[in-house]
Amino acid sequence: MPTSGLLLAGWLFGMLWPLRLGPWALALLGMLLVLGGLGARGSRPVRLLCWIAAAWALSGAWTQARLPVEGPTDLSRLAPRRWVVLVGRVASDPLPTSNGWRFELQVRELAAPWHQAAHGRLMARYQGHERPCYGTLVRMEGSLNRPSPAMNPGEFSYQDFLARQGIFSTLAAHRLQVLEPAPWSLQGSAIALKDRCMGELARQLPASQASLLGSLLLGSGASPIDPETSDAFRTLGLGHLLAVSGAQILLIVGALKGLCESFGLSRRLAVPLCFGAIAFYGLMTGLPPSVVRAIVMASLSLVVWGAQRRSRRWLPLLLATWGMLVYRPAWLFDMGFQFSVLATFALQHTSPLIAERLRGLGEFWSQAIATTLAAALWVTPLQLMTFGQLSAWTLVANLVAVFAIEALTLAGAGLLLISLALSPFGLSLCVHAFFKPVEWILALLTGSVEVMNRLPGASLYLAALSGAACAAMYALLLLGVWTLERGRQGRAMACFVLMAFMPLLRLPDRALELYVLSIGQGDGMVLKTPGGQWYVIDTGPAWEGGDAGTRVIVPFLRRQGVNRLAGLVLTHPHADHVGGAASIVRSMPVETVWDGGQSTRGNPLYDAFLAAMLERHVPFRVVSAGLVAELEPGLSLEVLGPPAHVWHGTHSDCNNNSVVLKLKYRESSLLLAGDLEQDAERLLART
């Protein structure tokens, strides 16, 4: 690895594990280490070690100085506040939500409940049909809040996500008034062109295919697709197709170079034209970190091409990564940036090594397989640490995508440009027939994804890797690639095989664990026994468009690597306890269900659960007081309610007839009382 790569590694360590010193002390330490490295002229290892340590110290100091922090005048200091009126400019491209629009607001002033100057950004959600325009000055009325933190173990923290962007408050607005139209801006023009592109795609293709092609061309941020399609792609490891990165930028740069050469333009003129085109394209996508990385690398390559020199293989990626992290250290924690850098490194470094050993398959197949395999090797450990999920069909799915993506990108972009050019003359429908092959390729791609998602092993869930296990996998990968470079294929394969088995090598956890999940109104609990069996007790509520099973309980179980439930207990059929039951039964095998056997007439949530249970042939048992189940040696579950003679005529018979459980483990016991009320509590206290 070159010296610049080792220095970048030191910089990354300084961001991830900074020394426990203040920024000024770290900066002073870094400068002393730099001087020490300059003084160690006779010993290269000592000099290199000093410079790596200096990068570590300086990185910690710079990161502390650059990471966004909540200022004393930030609007979040006023949150939560049920009613405010704010004036500000729309600072991002408004994206559709289930009931309105979401965008960043650059605040100018607080107009009510009192008037004062205000500054900073917040994330606004507007419940309205009319889409705000980027750059307009608006007056918004609603409630000011802080973003939601992670409420359950391993859950995504929206609060941390926004904080890394310097946003510490949100606005839920029900009223918006435009005070001033948007002034001209380059970004506004890019967003307007993006909207025109999406409008043309909607005219030429069915809605679902138009949004998918828009996502392939402009990224999911600019063209959101429906959650089911997005999940299907991500399950198979094809999420990168929905996020614009290096592949699209390379195709655009290649096409622009070809056009410039065909028109006889000199390289000195072609370089700024190409750079301006890809920068404008980046503005159309919203400039996510993966696109910024690709644009920086492409710009460096254009400069080298314009100077008619040969670029070093490592230099563009190293400079792009380091420059981005210096400009905005928070990008290191962006998953899109992480996956983009790893995949690019894999394609530049590891893919040629694999292709060389597969050259007997022919150039096309060796390149296609090497590209797919190299990217999977470098991305999988991070994917397992982040999501705890992979697919047995990832390599096949990516090979299928290799055939589709280049054709869709080139044909889709070319036809879209022609359609846009003809649109002012009312002739855009003339190219409608030429969009048919694009429609067929999109249908083939989505159909292949749907078929592979139905195959066994399409989605394999493991407990999320720890940071140490992920680092160990990358250490084995580096060792394997290093030995492969030196022609020791046997040792390299041994490293790769050990790396593949590492996620399965886990120390057994013999603890009894009970998780009381945050699911809103109602109950949702998960029990893990010392023997590794998992039980769910109540499943929380349901609401329009979702339920606690889909949104909270099943994702939590997946993060723990759970693929089967030993049991599901429903204490009583109120909506806030059975709302997610059907989703859980449909998501994974359940060995048995315990229920109190209460009447459920007119309860659609419980009817849906019964239908799902019958569909999956899940054993069902009505339980009452007196039942004792030995789950494992030393661990028992005793049913204390409902009584043999159920309650009638109380304030809530359904609550009083809840399934009551006594969990006993060795010398300790725990009571899980459902929603018992006073009458049943008194009877239980006397027994």
XYZ file of C-alpha atoms in Angstrom:
687
model
C 0.000 0.000 0.000
C 1.418 3.432 -0.881
C 2.350 5.951 1.787
C -0.692 8.102 0.979
C -2.949 5.101 1.682
C -1.334 4.535 5.089
C -1.715 8.225 5.942
C -5.392 8.073 4.943
C -5.805 5.020 7.201
C -4.316 7.045 10.068
C -6.748 9.879 9.302
C -9.691 7.454 9.384
C -8.570 6.027 12.730
C -8.428 9.542 14.100
C -12.049 10.112 13.082
C -13.342 6.796 14.395
C -11.249 6.504 17.553
C -9.976 10.000 18.457
C -7.559 10.461 21.326
C -9.200 11.800 24.487
C -7.680 15.246 24.236
C -9.035 18.639 23.244
C -8.694 19.852 19.635
C -5.859 22.278 20.398
C -3.869 19.632 22.267
C -4.388 17.170 19.420
C -3.316 19.758 16.848
C -0.133 20.518 18.831
C 0.605 16.791 19.183
C 0.113 16.309 15.445
C 2.509 19.114 14.562
C 5.152 17.706 16.931
C 4.807 14.285 15.294
C 5.172 15.848 11.840
C 8.381 17.554 12.972
C 9.546 14.261 14.451
C 8.933 12.528 11.126
C 10.881 15.213 9.258
C 13.746 14.813 11.697
C 13.926 11.015 11.310
C 15.774 11.144 7.999
C 17.759 7.960 8.374
C 14.901 5.624 9.248
C 11.949 5.339 6.847
C 9.809 3.120 9.162
C 10.179 5.588 12.054
C 9.398 8.538 9.792
C 6.335 6.769 8.362
C 5.117 5.803 11.838
C 5.432 9.415 13.002
C 3.435 10.667 10.032
C 0.669 8.074 10.521
C 0.416 9.057 14.203
C 0.382 12.720 13.154
C -2.497 12.015 10.746
C -4.336 10.289 13.623
C -3.899 13.274 15.964
C -4.637 15.969 13.367
C -7.701 14.065 12.178
C -9.123 13.988 15.702
C -8.541 17.726 16.108
C -10.042 18.607 12.722
C -13.066 16.333 13.205
C -13.880 17.896 16.576
C -13.702 21.332 14.983
C -15.767 20.463 11.888
C -18.544 18.185 13.125
C -21.840 20.091 13.433
C -22.868 21.002 16.970
C -26.036 22.535 18.296
C -25.444 26.257 18.770
C -26.873 28.491 21.519
C -29.178 30.248 19.011
C -30.403 27.106 17.250
C -34.173 26.791 16.933
C -34.021 23.369 18.558
C -33.606 25.187 21.887
C -37.279 26.164 21.560
C -38.478 22.611 20.848
C -40.857 21.080 21.537
C -43.376 23.837 20.834
C -46.878 23.045 19.647
C -47.295 26.154 17.515
C -44.782 28.350 15.731
C -44.704 30.464 12.580
C -41.382 30.507 10.718
C -40.148 32.396 7.679
C -37.391 30.901 5.538
C -36.277 29.632 2.137
C -36.789 26.119 0.780
C -33.208 24.841 0.793
C -33.538 21.424 -0.864
C -35.532 19.671 -3.529
C -38.924 18.838 -1.914
C -39.505 15.064 -1.918
C -42.949 13.427 -1.718
C -44.126 11.716 1.482
C -47.281 9.734 2.233
C -49.247 12.929 2.976
C -47.234 15.848 1.632
C -43.645 16.979 1.112
C -40.323 16.885 2.962
C -37.552 19.453 2.497
C -34.920 21.483 4.315
C -35.839 25.005 5.373
C -33.223 27.727 5.807
C -34.831 29.772 8.562
C -34.724 33.581 8.517
C -36.977 34.574 11.393
C -39.401 33.360 14.000
C -42.691 35.194 13.412
C -44.812 33.697 16.216
C -45.532 33.192 19.100
C -43.093 36.101 19.305
C -40.946 37.833 16.716
C -37.174 37.461 16.600
C -34.386 36.852 14.101
C -33.548 33.164 13.685
C -30.941 31.246 11.715
C -30.079 27.681 10.871
C -31.690 24.797 9.018
C -34.441 22.408 9.963
C -36.246 19.514 8.298
C -39.793 20.512 7.365
C -42.713 18.214 6.611
C -45.600 19.971 4.927
C -49.020 18.322 4.807
C -50.332 19.761 1.580
C -50.923 18.891 -2.068
C -49.049 21.773 -3.700
C -45.317 21.178 -3.988
C -43.103 24.063 -2.817
C -40.394 25.194 -5.224
C -36.704 25.183 -4.347
C -35.500 28.655 -3.320
C -38.913 30.219 -2.603
C -39.348 32.327 0.526
C -42.177 30.780 2.536
C -44.092 31.342 5.752
C -44.852 28.048 7.508
C -47.092 27.313 10.460
C -46.910 24.144 12.547
C -45.248 22.417 15.489
C -41.517 22.526 16.235
C -39.926 19.310 17.526
C -36.654 17.533 18.002
C -35.948 14.564 15.673
C -36.740 11.125 17.062
C -33.808 9.209 18.561
C -33.407 5.440 18.273
C -35.937 3.914 20.688
C -34.932 0.239 20.414
C -31.566 -1.606 20.304
C -29.878 -1.346 16.916
C -32.600 0.898 15.483
C -31.886 3.678 12.991
C -31.517 7.038 14.736
C -33.135 9.802 12.696
C -31.830 12.281 15.269
C -28.190 11.286 14.693
C -28.717 11.180 10.920
C -29.930 14.782 10.834
C -27.386 15.973 13.419
C -24.541 14.897 11.106
C -26.025 17.319 8.558
C -26.234 20.137 11.097
C -30.023 19.816 11.545
C -31.314 19.601 15.107
C -35.047 20.294 14.799
C -38.049 19.405 12.635
C -41.200 21.267 11.667
C -44.538 19.517 11.101
C -46.388 22.183 9.102
C -50.044 22.269 8.116
C -49.986 25.668 6.411
C -47.573 27.196 3.887
C -47.683 30.621 2.238
C -45.296 31.674 -0.541
C -43.938 35.153 0.225
C -41.430 35.534 -2.589
C -40.636 33.494 -5.718
C -37.301 31.770 -6.025
C -34.431 33.793 -7.507
C -32.438 32.180 -10.304
C -29.805 29.717 -9.142
C -27.797 26.953 -10.756
C -29.187 24.376 -8.352
C -32.723 25.598 -8.974
C -32.175 25.196 -12.722
C -30.832 21.674 -12.181
C -33.874 20.724 -10.093
C -36.194 22.218 -12.729
C -34.495 20.132 -15.445
C -34.739 17.050 -13.225
C -38.484 17.661 -12.840
C -38.831 17.979 -16.625
C -36.946 14.691 -17.073
C -39.241 12.918 -14.620
C -42.269 14.413 -16.371
C -41.083 13.091 -19.744
C -40.441 9.626 -18.308
C -43.927 9.620 -16.810
C -45.378 10.402 -20.259
C -43.385 7.695 -22.013
C -43.499 4.834 -19.478
C -45.881 3.335 -16.909
C -45.639 5.014 -13.499
C -43.698 2.250 -11.706
C -41.197 1.878 -14.555
C -40.795 5.642 -14.940
C -39.845 6.003 -11.259
C -37.461 3.022 -11.489
C -35.702 4.346 -14.603
C -35.585 7.793 -12.981
C -33.946 6.229 -9.934
C -31.381 4.432 -12.122
C -30.567 7.665 -13.986
C -30.852 10.252 -11.203
C -30.827 8.289 -7.938
C -33.551 7.346 -5.472
C -33.247 10.744 -3.795
C -34.370 12.487 -6.978
C -36.848 9.777 -8.033
C -38.211 7.828 -5.038
C -39.669 4.401 -5.845
C -42.263 2.442 -3.911
C -40.977 0.745 -0.709
C -41.775 -2.805 -1.906
C -39.636 -2.478 -5.049
C -36.872 -0.777 -3.081
C -36.853 -3.571 -0.474
C -36.812 -6.232 -3.195
C -33.700 -4.687 -4.784
C -31.925 -4.132 -1.475
C -32.614 -7.686 -0.273
C -30.670 -9.052 -3.253
C -27.800 -6.596 -2.781
C -28.907 -4.387 -5.678
C -29.493 -1.254 -3.629
C -26.494 0.394 -5.324
C -28.467 0.470 -8.583
C -30.937 2.902 -6.996
C -28.191 5.266 -5.830
C -26.310 7.086 -8.570
C -22.545 6.660 -8.231
C -19.495 5.950 -10.357
C -21.124 3.813 -13.071
C -23.434 6.581 -14.300
C -20.725 9.240 -14.034
C -18.271 7.097 -16.019
C -20.838 6.504 -18.763
C -21.616 10.230 -18.952
C -17.925 11.195 -19.052
C -17.218 8.554 -21.723
C -20.106 9.783 -23.872
C -19.026 13.429 -23.470
C -15.427 12.607 -24.397
C -16.647 10.810 -27.507
C -18.829 13.766 -28.509
C -16.010 16.267 -27.964
C -13.601 14.192 -30.052
C -16.189 13.676 -32.816
C -16.667 17.468 -33.044
C -12.909 18.009 -33.087
C -12.741 19.966 -29.827
C -9.363 20.224 -28.144
C -8.877 18.616 -24.763
C -8.342 22.003 -23.129
C -11.868 22.966 -24.153
C -13.355 19.497 -23.608
C -12.215 19.236 -19.968
C -14.170 22.263 -18.623
C -17.212 21.296 -20.727
C -17.187 17.759 -19.342
C -16.603 19.002 -15.810
C -19.478 21.486 -16.072
C -21.798 18.781 -17.420
C -21.098 16.259 -14.643
C -21.292 18.988 -11.961
C -24.713 20.052 -13.272
C -25.773 16.399 -13.384
C -24.657 16.065 -9.750
C -26.902 18.999 -8.809
C -29.811 17.200 -10.487
C -29.236 14.161 -8.249
C -29.085 16.236 -5.053
C -25.324 15.606 -4.573
C -25.393 12.637 -2.179
C -21.903 11.640 -0.931
C -21.591 8.764 -3.439
C -22.152 11.183 -6.322
C -19.733 13.763 -4.882
C -17.077 11.051 -4.640
C -17.674 9.984 -8.253
C -17.597 13.592 -9.516
C -14.340 14.363 -7.689
C -12.700 11.224 -9.089
C -14.018 11.928 -12.582
C -12.761 15.525 -12.386
C -9.275 14.374 -11.409
C -9.296 11.870 -14.257
C -10.417 14.607 -16.678
C -7.525 16.829 -15.583
C -5.057 13.988 -16.179
C -6.722 13.229 -19.551
C -6.548 16.891 -20.534
C -2.850 17.027 -19.625
C -2.309 13.835 -21.674
C -0.709 12.046 -18.787
C -1.231 8.659 -17.241
C -3.096 8.578 -13.923
C -1.925 6.525 -10.988
C -4.390 3.802 -10.082
C -4.727 4.789 -6.424
C -4.488 8.553 -6.632
C -8.037 9.652 -7.669
C -9.780 7.502 -5.034
C -7.359 8.495 -2.262
C -7.580 12.211 -3.032
C -11.377 12.115 -3.420
C -11.890 10.224 -0.150
C -9.464 12.336 1.844
C -10.656 15.636 0.394
C -14.314 14.822 1.103
C -13.583 13.824 4.698
C -11.564 16.985 5.273
C -14.394 19.107 3.858
C -17.153 17.277 5.763
C -16.041 14.641 8.321
C -19.664 13.571 8.913
C -19.652 11.904 5.472
C -17.597 9.071 6.959
C -20.726 7.910 8.799
C -22.920 7.998 5.674
C -23.652 4.458 4.451
C -23.789 5.571 0.817
C -20.281 7.035 1.107
C -18.938 3.912 2.851
C -20.339 1.455 0.314
C -19.332 3.667 -2.611
C -15.684 3.949 -1.537
C -15.384 0.216 -0.782
C -16.994 -0.802 -4.077
C -14.767 1.590 -6.051
C -11.646 0.252 -4.334
C -12.800 -3.293 -5.122
C -13.297 -2.478 -8.811
C -9.949 -0.705 -9.136
C -7.786 -3.087 -7.113
C -9.327 -6.531 -6.569
C -11.379 -6.964 -9.735
C -8.313 -7.065 -12.080
C -6.696 -9.741 -9.879
C -9.768 -11.964 -10.098
C -10.297 -11.292 -13.827
C -6.724 -12.355 -14.562
C -7.398 -15.749 -12.985
C -10.693 -16.146 -14.862
C -9.369 -15.156 -18.301
C -10.135 -18.662 -19.592
C -13.848 -17.756 -19.529
C -13.390 -14.996 -22.091
C -12.948 -11.272 -21.597
C -16.625 -10.394 -21.121
C -17.477 -13.106 -18.612
C -14.219 -12.802 -16.692
C -14.749 -9.045 -16.307
C -18.425 -9.412 -15.345
C -17.790 -12.123 -12.748
C -14.675 -10.401 -11.361
C -16.493 -7.082 -10.971
C -19.427 -8.685 -9.158
C -17.289 -10.914 -6.940
C -14.810 -8.185 -5.976
C -17.566 -5.752 -4.990
C -19.323 -8.465 -2.945
C -16.106 -9.349 -1.089
C -15.445 -5.773 0.005
C -19.015 -4.723 0.753
C -20.322 -7.836 2.571
C -18.583 -7.326 5.973
C -19.919 -3.767 6.225
C -23.364 -4.941 5.106
C -23.382 -7.634 7.814
C -22.354 -5.130 10.472
C -24.950 -2.570 9.354
C -27.923 -4.758 8.445
C -27.089 -8.318 9.511
C -28.549 -9.477 6.199
C -27.306 -10.934 2.926
C -28.667 -12.964 0.030
C -27.500 -16.237 -1.459
C -28.420 -14.837 -4.875
C -26.446 -11.590 -4.732
C -23.842 -12.647 -7.300
C -26.478 -13.933 -9.740
C -28.596 -10.799 -9.285
C -25.634 -8.525 -9.939
C -24.661 -10.503 -13.042
C -28.204 -10.036 -14.372
C -27.941 -6.334 -13.554
C -24.675 -6.044 -15.529
C -26.595 -6.787 -18.741
C -29.454 -4.415 -17.938
C -27.919 -1.340 -16.353
C -25.584 -0.199 -19.116
C -28.327 -0.588 -21.735
C -30.882 1.194 -19.547
C -28.518 4.030 -18.697
C -27.360 4.719 -22.252
C -30.658 4.052 -24.039
C -32.775 5.684 -21.328
C -30.621 8.811 -21.163
C -30.388 9.116 -24.941
C -34.120 8.717 -25.531
C -34.870 11.077 -22.662
C -32.691 13.808 -24.199
C -34.380 13.374 -27.582
C -37.816 13.485 -25.937
C -36.883 16.670 -24.052
C -35.607 18.293 -27.267
C -38.842 17.488 -29.106
C -41.115 18.417 -26.218
C -41.293 22.206 -26.946
C -42.619 21.368 -30.427
C -45.199 18.889 -29.119
C -43.404 15.994 -30.829
C -42.133 14.059 -27.799
C -44.678 11.251 -28.366
C -42.937 10.525 -31.673
C -40.251 8.631 -29.752
C -42.779 6.715 -27.652
C -42.291 3.559 -29.711
C -38.526 3.693 -29.116
C -39.147 3.527 -25.368
C -40.713 0.058 -25.757
C -37.352 -1.805 -25.624
C -36.493 0.186 -22.478
C -39.860 -0.826 -21.018
C -39.160 -4.494 -21.826
C -35.698 -4.384 -20.206
C -37.161 -2.744 -17.101
C -39.885 -5.407 -16.960
C -37.248 -8.141 -17.342
C -35.125 -6.605 -14.570
C -38.004 -6.207 -12.091
C -39.362 -9.662 -12.987
C -35.960 -11.257 -12.353
C -35.732 -9.479 -9.006
C -39.204 -10.701 -8.020
C -38.393 -14.301 -8.998
C -35.092 -14.331 -7.116
C -36.774 -12.875 -4.031
C -39.052 -15.936 -3.952
C -36.162 -18.425 -4.091
C -34.843 -20.139 -0.941
C -32.029 -18.156 0.632
C -33.125 -14.895 -0.980
C -32.857 -13.191 2.392
C -30.565 -14.634 5.060
C -30.531 -12.905 8.431
C -27.663 -13.146 10.899
C -27.051 -11.273 14.101
C -25.350 -8.005 13.171
C -21.556 -8.232 13.289
C -19.698 -6.413 16.014
C -17.128 -3.810 15.051
C -14.311 -6.159 16.078
C -15.683 -9.022 13.957
C -16.089 -6.694 10.966
C -12.482 -5.483 11.375
C -11.295 -9.120 11.579
C -13.122 -9.941 8.330
C -11.469 -7.004 6.580
C -8.071 -8.049 7.963
C -8.561 -11.537 6.464
C -9.701 -9.967 3.191
C -6.616 -7.741 3.006
C -4.384 -10.729 3.762
C -6.154 -12.789 1.099
C -5.821 -10.085 -1.556
C -2.160 -9.516 -0.618
C -1.345 -13.236 -1.011
C -3.365 -13.377 -4.249
C -1.226 -10.543 -5.674
C 1.854 -12.656 -4.983
C 0.442 -15.685 -6.766
C -0.303 -17.754 -3.647
C -3.814 -18.735 -4.597
C -4.139 -21.565 -2.057
C -3.412 -19.281 0.894
C -5.678 -16.603 -0.540
C -8.572 -19.072 -0.835
C -7.983 -20.192 2.768
C -8.303 -16.556 3.920
C -11.491 -16.058 1.894
C -13.059 -19.287 3.214
C -12.247 -18.367 6.819
C -13.682 -14.908 6.177
C -16.894 -16.486 4.841
C -17.329 -18.619 7.969
C -16.477 -15.866 10.442
C -20.071 -14.492 10.718
C -21.133 -17.954 11.927
C -18.403 -18.179 14.572
C -20.092 -16.651 17.609
C -19.682 -17.299 21.301
C -22.910 -18.728 22.759
C -24.874 -16.218 24.831
C -26.360 -18.065 27.822
C -28.185 -15.108 29.342
C -31.942 -14.730 29.782
C -33.001 -11.488 28.098
C -36.353 -9.684 28.015
C -36.728 -6.709 25.661
C -39.632 -4.316 26.214
C -39.787 -2.568 22.864
C -40.939 0.980 22.252
C -43.937 0.481 19.952
C -46.192 3.389 20.946
C -49.543 2.608 22.547
C -49.755 -1.008 23.765
C -47.275 -3.788 24.497
C -44.594 -5.560 22.489
C -42.024 -7.726 24.309
C -39.383 -10.175 23.103
C -37.925 -12.943 25.281
C -34.653 -14.759 24.555
C -33.947 -17.887 26.594
C -30.458 -19.028 27.671
C -30.743 -21.811 25.072
C -31.276 -19.325 22.251
C -35.042 -19.669 21.772
C -37.088 -16.571 21.011
C -40.634 -15.685 22.089
C -42.804 -12.656 21.338
C -45.390 -11.524 23.906
C -47.947 -9.152 22.354
C -47.364 -7.332 19.098
C -48.337 -3.680 19.576
C -50.769 -1.567 17.552
C -51.551 -1.076 13.875
C -52.133 2.171 12.019
C -52.871 3.316 8.500
C -50.062 2.050 6.310
C -48.246 -0.108 8.877
C -48.117 -1.870 12.216
C -45.695 -2.493 15.072
C -44.891 -5.978 13.794
C -43.616 -4.742 10.431
C -42.026 -1.517 11.641
C -40.508 -2.509 15.000
C -40.716 -6.136 16.152
C -39.706 -8.007 12.977
C -36.798 -5.608 12.207
C -35.601 -6.019 15.813
C -35.719 -9.817 15.497
C -33.876 -9.677 12.179
C -31.107 -7.565 13.726
C -30.661 -10.320 16.312
C -30.385 -12.938 13.557
C -33.735 -14.548 14.421
C -35.299 -16.593 11.615
C -37.793 -18.637 13.686
C -39.939 -17.994 16.770
C -40.403 -20.692 19.384
C -43.674 -19.071 20.462
C -46.036 -16.123 20.171
C -48.264 -15.134 23.111
C -51.246 -12.796 22.695
C -52.474 -11.718 26.106
C -55.822 -10.347 24.853
C -57.316 -9.238 21.522
C -57.276 -5.452 21.961
C -55.925 -3.635 18.888
C -52.855 -2.268 20.710
C -51.723 -5.834 21.564
C -52.518 -7.797 18.376
C -51.938 -5.150 15.686
C -48.662 -6.649 14.459
C -49.496 -10.342 14.957
C -50.424 -11.083 11.322
C -47.225 -9.440 10.048
C -45.048 -11.480 12.410
C -46.688 -14.791 11.445
C -46.226 -13.999 7.746
C -42.597 -12.892 8.219
C -41.139 -15.991 9.879
C -42.083 -19.499 11.058
C -43.776 -19.646 14.483
C -43.782 -22.970 16.338
C -46.836 -22.287 18.495
C -49.299 -19.560 19.506
C -50.790 -19.099 22.979
C -54.033 -17.202 23.334
C -56.641 -16.611 26.048
C -59.527 -17.659 23.785
C -61.603 -14.485 24.174
C -64.383 -13.534 21.754
C -63.098 -11.457 18.825
C -66.238 -10.489 16.944
C -65.774 -7.383 14.843
C -61.990 -7.298 15.355
C -60.402 -7.100 11.865
C -56.834 -7.138 13.228
C -57.416 -10.385 15.068
C -59.250 -11.847 12.058
C -56.237 -11.004 9.894
C -53.993 -12.775 12.415
C -56.204 -15.893 12.380
C -56.166 -15.912 8.578
C -52.352 -15.645 8.533
C -52.056 -18.400 11.152
C -54.326 -20.765 9.172
C -52.434 -19.942 5.981
C -49.095 -20.848 7.578
C -50.500 -23.831 9.552
C -49.289 -22.498 12.908
C -50.312 -24.630 15.956
C -52.736 -22.718 18.192
C -53.462 -23.281 21.882
C -55.980 -21.651 24.213
C -54.409 -21.391 27.678
C -55.770 -20.653 31.145
C -54.574 -20.571 34.755
C -52.708 -23.663 35.929
C -50.653 -24.425 32.819
C -46.898 -24.726 33.445
C -44.472 -25.089 30.526
C -40.822 -26.054 31.045
C -39.098 -24.085 28.329
C -35.575 -25.199 29.265
C -33.847 -26.687 32.303
C -34.299 -24.135 35.102
C -36.635 -21.943 33.051
C -40.429 -22.254 33.248
C -43.440 -20.268 32.141
C -46.576 -20.541 34.295
C -49.985 -19.242 33.234
C -51.778 -17.432 36.107
C -54.703 -16.083 34.093
C -57.340 -16.026 32.763
C -59.096 -17.979 35.519
C -61.172 -21.082 34.769
C -64.313 -19.018 35.376
C -63.676 -15.953 33.274
C -64.620 -12.454 34.371
C -68.010 -10.984 33.447
C -69.496 -7.581 34.147
C -66.285 -5.762 35.103
C -65.117 -2.390 33.776
C -63.231 -4.267 31.034
C -63.717 -8.014 30.839
C -61.227 -8.210 27.958
C -58.452 -6.652 30.064
C -59.254 -8.701 33.190
C -59.201 -11.939 31.173
C -55.697 -11.258 29.855
C -53.184 -14.092 29.693
C -50.969 -13.570 32.764
C -47.524 -15.192 32.748
C -45.046 -15.910 35.514
C -41.559 -16.386 34.142
C -39.310 -18.263 36.581
C -35.562 -18.661 36.039
C -33.507 -20.299 38.772
C -34.230 -18.259 41.919
C -35.799 -15.274 40.143
C -39.285 -14.714 38.757
C -41.018 -12.076 36.672
C -44.731 -11.301 36.307
C -46.121 -10.333 32.884
C -49.659 -9.196 33.681
C -51.089 -8.081 30.341
C -53.652 -5.311 30.938
C -55.115 -6.605 34.199
C -57.362 -4.157 36.030
C -58.240 -3.827 39.704
C -60.657 -6.772 40.015
C -58.294 -9.312 38.490
C -55.272 -7.848 40.281
C -56.953 -8.394 43.662
C -57.763 -12.019 42.819
C -54.216 -12.585 41.592
C -52.767 -11.080 44.789
C -54.752 -13.557 46.896
C -53.505 -16.612 44.996
